[in-house]
Amino acid sequence: MGKQELRYAARVSLDKPAAEQACLHNRWHPDVPPCGTIKNNEVVKIECVDWTGGQIGNNDSADDVKNVDLTRVHYLTGPFEIETAEPGDVLLVEIQDVQPLQDQPWGFTGVFDKSNGGGFLDEIYPKAAKAIWDFEGIFCSSRHIPGVRFAGLIHPGILGCAPSPEILAEWNRREGELISECSHLDRDVALPPQPKNVHAGSASDDIKEKVGREGARTIPGRPEHGGNCDIKNLSRGSKVYLPVHVKGAKFSVGDLHFSQGDGEISFCGAIEMAGVITIKFTVMKDGMAQLGMKSPIYIPGPVEPQFGPGRYIYFEGFSVDEHGKQHYMDTTVAYRQTSLRVIEYLRRYGYDDYQIYLLLSCAPVQGHVAGIVDIPNACTTMGLPMDIFDFDISPGTPAKKMDMGSCAFASN
């Protein structure tokens, strides 16, 4: 018998609020009820809304980014019970395809306001900004960042199985401890459980209240299950090995990206989109013990934009910040400096700093840790593909300043 048409394990609506859709949820908790069952070795299609649940519009204002309600995110599709999966198993997730929804062929990249989410460079770029990207097959371009067009490395930002009650308690313990230790800082260092705007799929009121009181936020990835890791190479053909901690695994997926740079530095920094992902699920019995697994592992797929090693410009950064202060082996400081070096370089062509910040978040830039042993400086690099531009940006060609328009900003 030949292949059959693939089954949709879940469909979403772009016309209905995400918080009213039973196949979605926005907290990690073992008691979120499953929205469906998937057989071992089955291939299915799963639709996802964008991670904000439709809060960002295709327009020329960043007011929606500035005022985004982060208590509502991320909206994930699931959880799905995978037949035969038990605690101690490993769930092999084979990503066979990812595509935008046909009736929404666009996505967005944002810079959050420093007072509402912030980003990697929010001390330098504190204002909200946005770029809209139009999809043309495998390619994308933006009216807000002219002169750029590239193929997307489409992938999910979030993949994970539900935590056990014990693992959830450990997450809340250690993140709560960090929040207490850093209470003197003028920024959020972690997000505790937040009952406001909790969505637990089809859960009863009692379960929903419990999920709001105990459920872990979806913002960070975590070692025990993966979650929001934002790994741009988890694209078509990739295999992800996820630890299973509850009966049925309770797998969820969401935060689909048309493209992303290493680091996703503006926080809302990929090309965020609503879409459909095709996945094959395989249960590896006793896989955690066999693999000695403490956190997920993955094998990248064969699909990737081809620029060639000679078609990148690499910029270096070190553990000396923009004020001249020396830090000890700090890769965060180094990568921030690497990002600033690229911004300074592209500024010469007429781009605004916010346009470049957005671009580095979502274009297929290559970020690497080059050195972490030569005290006192860590060294990081960022490779910028030259061929995404429709003009020559190579160092040997004099820069010509052009009218590059503007990205979208908030009205006040």
Tab-separated table of N, CA and C in Angstrom, residues 61-63 66-67 113 127-128 409-412:
chain	number	residue	atom	x	y	z
A	61	SER	N	4.178	50.493	12.192
A	61	SER	CA	4.322	51.026	13.545
A	61	SER	C	4.816	49.924	14.464
A	62	ALA	N	5.671	50.287	15.417
A	62	ALA	CA	6.152	49.332	16.412
A	62	ALA	C	5.423	49.493	17.741
A	63	ASP	N	4.274	50.173	17.728
A	63	ASP	CA	3.496	50.289	18.965
A	63	ASP	C	3.126	48.908	19.507
A	66	LYS	N	6.142	47.473	21.243
A	66	LYS	CA	6.391	48.176	22.504
A	66	LYS	C	5.429	47.725	23.591
A	67	ASN	N	4.185	47.503	23.219
A	67	ASN	CA	3.148	47.202	24.209
A	67	ASN	C	2.776	45.733	24.269
A	113	ASP	N	11.085	47.124	23.731
A	113	ASP	CA	11.434	48.263	24.563
A	113	ASP	C	12.158	47.758	25.814
A	127	LYS	N	14.833	51.446	22.540
A	127	LYS	CA	13.504	51.700	21.967
A	127	LYS	C	12.960	50.480	21.229
A	128	ALA	N	11.645	50.410	21.147
A	128	ALA	CA	10.990	49.359	20.380
A	128	ALA	C	11.114	49.649	18.880
A	409	PHE	N	9.072	52.233	14.034
A	409	PHE	CA	9.278	52.624	15.434
A	409	PHE	C	7.943	52.856	16.107
A	410	ALA	N	7.970	52.858	17.441
A	410	ALA	CA	6.766	53.177	18.205
A	410	ALA	C	6.480	54.672	18.106
A	411	SER	N	5.209	55.030	18.271
A	411	SER	CA	4.799	56.420	18.081
A	411	SER	C	5.235	57.326	19.216
A	412	ASN	N	5.524	56.747	20.385
A	412	ASN	CA	6.006	57.587	21.495
A	412	ASN	C	6.862	56.751	22.428
